mmCIF file of C-alpha atoms in Angstrom:
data_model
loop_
_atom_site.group_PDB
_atom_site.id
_atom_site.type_symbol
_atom_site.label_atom_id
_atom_site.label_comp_id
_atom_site.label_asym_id
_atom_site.label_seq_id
_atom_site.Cartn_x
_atom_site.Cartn_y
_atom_site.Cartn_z
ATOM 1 C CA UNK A 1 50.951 3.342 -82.211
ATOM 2 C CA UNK A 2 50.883 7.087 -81.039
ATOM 3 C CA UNK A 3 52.127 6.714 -77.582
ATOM 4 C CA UNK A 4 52.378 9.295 -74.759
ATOM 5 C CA UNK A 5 53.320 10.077 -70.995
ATOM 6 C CA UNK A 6 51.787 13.007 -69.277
ATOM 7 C CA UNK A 7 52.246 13.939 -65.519
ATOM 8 C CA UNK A 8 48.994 15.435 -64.648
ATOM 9 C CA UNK A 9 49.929 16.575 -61.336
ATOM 10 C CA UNK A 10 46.148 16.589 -59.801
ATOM 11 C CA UNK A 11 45.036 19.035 -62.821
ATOM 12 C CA UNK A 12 47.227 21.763 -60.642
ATOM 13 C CA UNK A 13 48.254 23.123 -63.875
ATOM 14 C CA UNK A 14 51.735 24.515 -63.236
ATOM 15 C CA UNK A 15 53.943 26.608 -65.667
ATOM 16 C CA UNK A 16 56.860 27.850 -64.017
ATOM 17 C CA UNK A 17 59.271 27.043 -61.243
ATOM 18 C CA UNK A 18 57.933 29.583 -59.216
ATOM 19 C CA UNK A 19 54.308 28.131 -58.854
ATOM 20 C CA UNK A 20 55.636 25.150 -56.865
ATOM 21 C CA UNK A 21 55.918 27.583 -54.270
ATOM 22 C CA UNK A 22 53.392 29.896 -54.891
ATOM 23 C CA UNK A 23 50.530 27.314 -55.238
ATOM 24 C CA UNK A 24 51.880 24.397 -53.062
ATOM 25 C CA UNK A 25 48.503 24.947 -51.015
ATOM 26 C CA UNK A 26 46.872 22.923 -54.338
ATOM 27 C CA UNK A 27 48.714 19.626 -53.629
ATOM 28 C CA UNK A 28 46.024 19.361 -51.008
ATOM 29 C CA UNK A 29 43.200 21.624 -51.656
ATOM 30 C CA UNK A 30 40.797 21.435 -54.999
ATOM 31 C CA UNK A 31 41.252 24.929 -56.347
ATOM 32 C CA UNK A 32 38.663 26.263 -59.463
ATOM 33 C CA UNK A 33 40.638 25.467 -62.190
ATOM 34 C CA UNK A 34 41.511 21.460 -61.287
ATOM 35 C CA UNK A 35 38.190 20.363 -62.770
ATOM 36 C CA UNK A 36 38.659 22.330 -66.254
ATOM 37 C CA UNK A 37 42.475 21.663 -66.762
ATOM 38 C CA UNK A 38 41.753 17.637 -66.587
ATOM 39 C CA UNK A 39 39.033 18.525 -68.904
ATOM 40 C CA UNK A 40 41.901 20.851 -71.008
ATOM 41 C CA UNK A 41 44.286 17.519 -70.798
ATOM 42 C CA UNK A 42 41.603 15.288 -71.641
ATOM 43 C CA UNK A 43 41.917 16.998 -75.215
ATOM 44 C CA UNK A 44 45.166 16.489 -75.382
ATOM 45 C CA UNK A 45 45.273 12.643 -74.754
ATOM 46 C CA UNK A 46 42.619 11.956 -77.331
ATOM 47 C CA UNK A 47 44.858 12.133 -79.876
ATOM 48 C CA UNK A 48 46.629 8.822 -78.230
ATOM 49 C CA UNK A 49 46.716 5.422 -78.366
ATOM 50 C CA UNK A 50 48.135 4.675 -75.042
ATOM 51 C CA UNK A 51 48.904 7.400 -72.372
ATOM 52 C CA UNK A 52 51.045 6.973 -69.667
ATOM 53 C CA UNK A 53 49.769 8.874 -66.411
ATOM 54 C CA UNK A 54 51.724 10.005 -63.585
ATOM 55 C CA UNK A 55 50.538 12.024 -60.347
ATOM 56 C CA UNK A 56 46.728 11.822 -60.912
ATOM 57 C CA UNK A 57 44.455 11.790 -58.314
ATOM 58 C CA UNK A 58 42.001 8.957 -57.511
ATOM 59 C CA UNK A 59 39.628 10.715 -55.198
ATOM 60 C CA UNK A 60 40.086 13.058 -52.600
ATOM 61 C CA UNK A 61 39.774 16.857 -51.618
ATOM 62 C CA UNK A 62 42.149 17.959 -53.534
ATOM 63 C CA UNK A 63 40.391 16.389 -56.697
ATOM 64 C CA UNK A 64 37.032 17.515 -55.262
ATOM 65 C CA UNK A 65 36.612 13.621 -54.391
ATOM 66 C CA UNK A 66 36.484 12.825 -58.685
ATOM 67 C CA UNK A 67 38.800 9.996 -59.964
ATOM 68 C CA UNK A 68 40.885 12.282 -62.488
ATOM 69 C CA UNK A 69 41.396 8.538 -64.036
ATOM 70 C CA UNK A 70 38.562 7.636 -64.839
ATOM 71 C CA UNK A 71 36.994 11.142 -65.767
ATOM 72 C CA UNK A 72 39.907 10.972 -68.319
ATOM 73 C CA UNK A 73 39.079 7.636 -70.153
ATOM 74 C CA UNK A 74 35.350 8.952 -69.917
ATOM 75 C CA UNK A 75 35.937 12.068 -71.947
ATOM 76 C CA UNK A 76 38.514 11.075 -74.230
ATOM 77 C CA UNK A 77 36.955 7.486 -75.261
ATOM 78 C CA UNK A 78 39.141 5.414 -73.713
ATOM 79 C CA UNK A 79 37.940 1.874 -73.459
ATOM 80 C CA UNK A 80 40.441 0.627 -70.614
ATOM 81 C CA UNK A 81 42.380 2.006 -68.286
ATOM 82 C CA UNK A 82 44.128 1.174 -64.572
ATOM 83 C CA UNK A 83 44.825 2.904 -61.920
ATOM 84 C CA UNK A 84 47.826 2.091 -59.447
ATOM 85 C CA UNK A 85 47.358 4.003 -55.814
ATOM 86 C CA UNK A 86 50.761 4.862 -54.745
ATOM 87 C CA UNK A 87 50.289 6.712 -51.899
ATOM 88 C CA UNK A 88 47.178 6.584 -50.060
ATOM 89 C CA UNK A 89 46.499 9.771 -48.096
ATOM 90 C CA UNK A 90 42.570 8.926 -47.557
ATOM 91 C CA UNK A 91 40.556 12.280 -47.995
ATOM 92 C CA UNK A 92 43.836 14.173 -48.226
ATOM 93 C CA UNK A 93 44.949 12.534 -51.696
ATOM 94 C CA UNK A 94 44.953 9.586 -54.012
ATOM 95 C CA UNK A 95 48.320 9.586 -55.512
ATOM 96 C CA UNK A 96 48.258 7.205 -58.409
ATOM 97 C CA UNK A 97 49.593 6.521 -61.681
ATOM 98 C CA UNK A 98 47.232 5.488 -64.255
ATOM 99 C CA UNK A 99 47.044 4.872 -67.867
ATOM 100 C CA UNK A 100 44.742 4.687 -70.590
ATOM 101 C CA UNK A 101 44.492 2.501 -73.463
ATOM 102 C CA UNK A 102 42.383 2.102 -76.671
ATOM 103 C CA UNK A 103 43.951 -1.224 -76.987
ATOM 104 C CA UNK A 104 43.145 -4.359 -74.513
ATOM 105 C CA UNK A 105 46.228 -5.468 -72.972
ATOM 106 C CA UNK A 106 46.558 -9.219 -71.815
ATOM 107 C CA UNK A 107 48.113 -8.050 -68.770
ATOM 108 C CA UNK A 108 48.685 -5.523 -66.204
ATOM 109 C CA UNK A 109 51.179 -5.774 -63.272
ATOM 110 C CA UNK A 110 51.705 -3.168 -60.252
ATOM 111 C CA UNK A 111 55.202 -3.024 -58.977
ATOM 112 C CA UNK A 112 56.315 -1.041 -56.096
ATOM 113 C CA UNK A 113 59.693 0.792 -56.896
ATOM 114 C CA UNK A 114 62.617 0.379 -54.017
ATOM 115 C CA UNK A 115 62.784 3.482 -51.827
ATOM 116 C CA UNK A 116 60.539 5.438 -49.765
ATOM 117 C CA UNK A 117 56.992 4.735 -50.294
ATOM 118 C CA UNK A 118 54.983 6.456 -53.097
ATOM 119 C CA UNK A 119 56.473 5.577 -56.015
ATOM 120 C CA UNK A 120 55.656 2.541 -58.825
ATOM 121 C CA UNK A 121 55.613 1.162 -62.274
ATOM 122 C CA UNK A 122 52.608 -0.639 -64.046
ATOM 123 C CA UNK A 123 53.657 -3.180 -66.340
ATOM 124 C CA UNK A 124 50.854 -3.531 -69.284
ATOM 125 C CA UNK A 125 51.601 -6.344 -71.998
ATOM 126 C CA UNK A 126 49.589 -6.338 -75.548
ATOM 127 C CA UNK A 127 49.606 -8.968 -78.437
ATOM 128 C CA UNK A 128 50.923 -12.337 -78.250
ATOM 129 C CA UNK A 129 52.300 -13.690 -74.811
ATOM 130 C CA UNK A 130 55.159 -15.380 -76.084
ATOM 131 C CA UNK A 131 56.353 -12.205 -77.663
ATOM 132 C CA UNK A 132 54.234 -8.991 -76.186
ATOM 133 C CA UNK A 133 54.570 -5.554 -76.786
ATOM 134 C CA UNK A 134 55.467 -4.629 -73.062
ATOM 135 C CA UNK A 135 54.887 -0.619 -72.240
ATOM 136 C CA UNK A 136 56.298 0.804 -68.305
ATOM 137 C CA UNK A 137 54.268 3.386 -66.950
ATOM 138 C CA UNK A 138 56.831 4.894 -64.407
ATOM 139 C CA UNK A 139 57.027 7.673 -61.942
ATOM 140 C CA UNK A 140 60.615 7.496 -60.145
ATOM 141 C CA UNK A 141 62.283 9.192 -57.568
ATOM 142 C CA UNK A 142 63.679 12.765 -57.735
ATOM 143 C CA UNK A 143 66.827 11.594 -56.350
ATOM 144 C CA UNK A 144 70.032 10.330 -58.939
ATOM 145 C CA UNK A 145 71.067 7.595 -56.717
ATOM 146 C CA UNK A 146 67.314 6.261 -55.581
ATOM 147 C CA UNK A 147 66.300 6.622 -58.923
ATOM 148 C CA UNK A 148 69.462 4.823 -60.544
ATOM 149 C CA UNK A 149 67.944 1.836 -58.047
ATOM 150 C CA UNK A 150 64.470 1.926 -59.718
ATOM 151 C CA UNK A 151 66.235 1.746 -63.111
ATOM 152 C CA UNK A 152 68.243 -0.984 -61.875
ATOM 153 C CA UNK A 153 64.511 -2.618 -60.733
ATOM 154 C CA UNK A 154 63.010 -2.461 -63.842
ATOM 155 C CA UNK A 155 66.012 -2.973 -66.007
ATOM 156 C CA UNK A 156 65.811 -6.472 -64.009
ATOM 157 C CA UNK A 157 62.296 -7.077 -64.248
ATOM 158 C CA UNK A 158 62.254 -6.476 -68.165
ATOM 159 C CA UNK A 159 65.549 -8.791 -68.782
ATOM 160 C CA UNK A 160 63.899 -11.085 -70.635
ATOM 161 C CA UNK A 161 62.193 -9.152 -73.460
ATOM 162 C CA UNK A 162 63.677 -7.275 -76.220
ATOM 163 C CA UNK A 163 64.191 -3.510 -75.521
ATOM 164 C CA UNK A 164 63.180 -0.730 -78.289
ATOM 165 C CA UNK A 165 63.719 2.373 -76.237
ATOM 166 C CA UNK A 166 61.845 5.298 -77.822
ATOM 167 C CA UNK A 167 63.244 8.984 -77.158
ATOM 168 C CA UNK A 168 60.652 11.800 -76.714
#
């Protein structure tokens, strides 16, 4: 199973430290390269069997009012996929994590992580119910000791299935 996570950040396509300040203006404008580098990442998570999505945008200006989601699973052939909006913004953004899967899960929970709004975990269980492969997609806080509470969250929430942490 060729698992990965990807933060997409609305196709803004940043390399350095320096173009968080430099191109902050794309968090809520669509700029001319948005369209191509979700088209650049949807290369990318072809070669996957599930992908993990964080910071993709489900329709607004700033994705030229395209679900990045869905035009994801569209070019790369993925058969199912979900969306969980985060942070609704209306025309101004669509904050969501996603994933895609080329596997049908049994099912898919959204959680809302403790702290300020904006941040959650989808809970996606494959195989046998009684003993599921259970995958987190996750986007959690910048801050240690908010984040260290979301860990705490899901560390509850998953007590009661067998943990196989992978490092990336």
């Amino acid at each position: 199973l060729r698992l990965l996570t990807f933060n997409v950040q609305a196709g803004i396509g940043t390399q350095r430290f320096s173009d968080y300040i430099t191109g902050s203006w794309k968090h809520l404008v669509a700029h001319s390269r948005s369209l191509q580098n979700i088209e650049l990442m949807a290369n990318i998570v072809r070669q996957f069997d599930v992908v993990a999505l964080q910071e993709v945008d489900g329709g607004s200006l700033r994705s030229r009012n395209m679900n990045q989601l869905v035009h994801l699973a569209s070019m790369a052939d993925f058969p199912f996929w979900h969306q969980q909006l985060n942070r609704n913004l209306g025309r101004l953004g669509q904050f969501s994590n996603g994933f895609l899967s080329r596997h049908q899960p049994f099912e898919i929970t959204d959680h809302r992580l403790p702290g300020l709004p904006g941040r959650g975990a989808i809970v996606i269980k494959y195989g046998h119910p009684i003993q599921p492969l259970v995958v987190v997609v996750a986007h959690l806080a910048l801050g240690e000791k908010v984040r260290n509470t979301q860990l705490s969250y899901l560390a509850r929430l998953l007590a009661d299935y067998k943990l196989s942490l992978i490092h990336i």
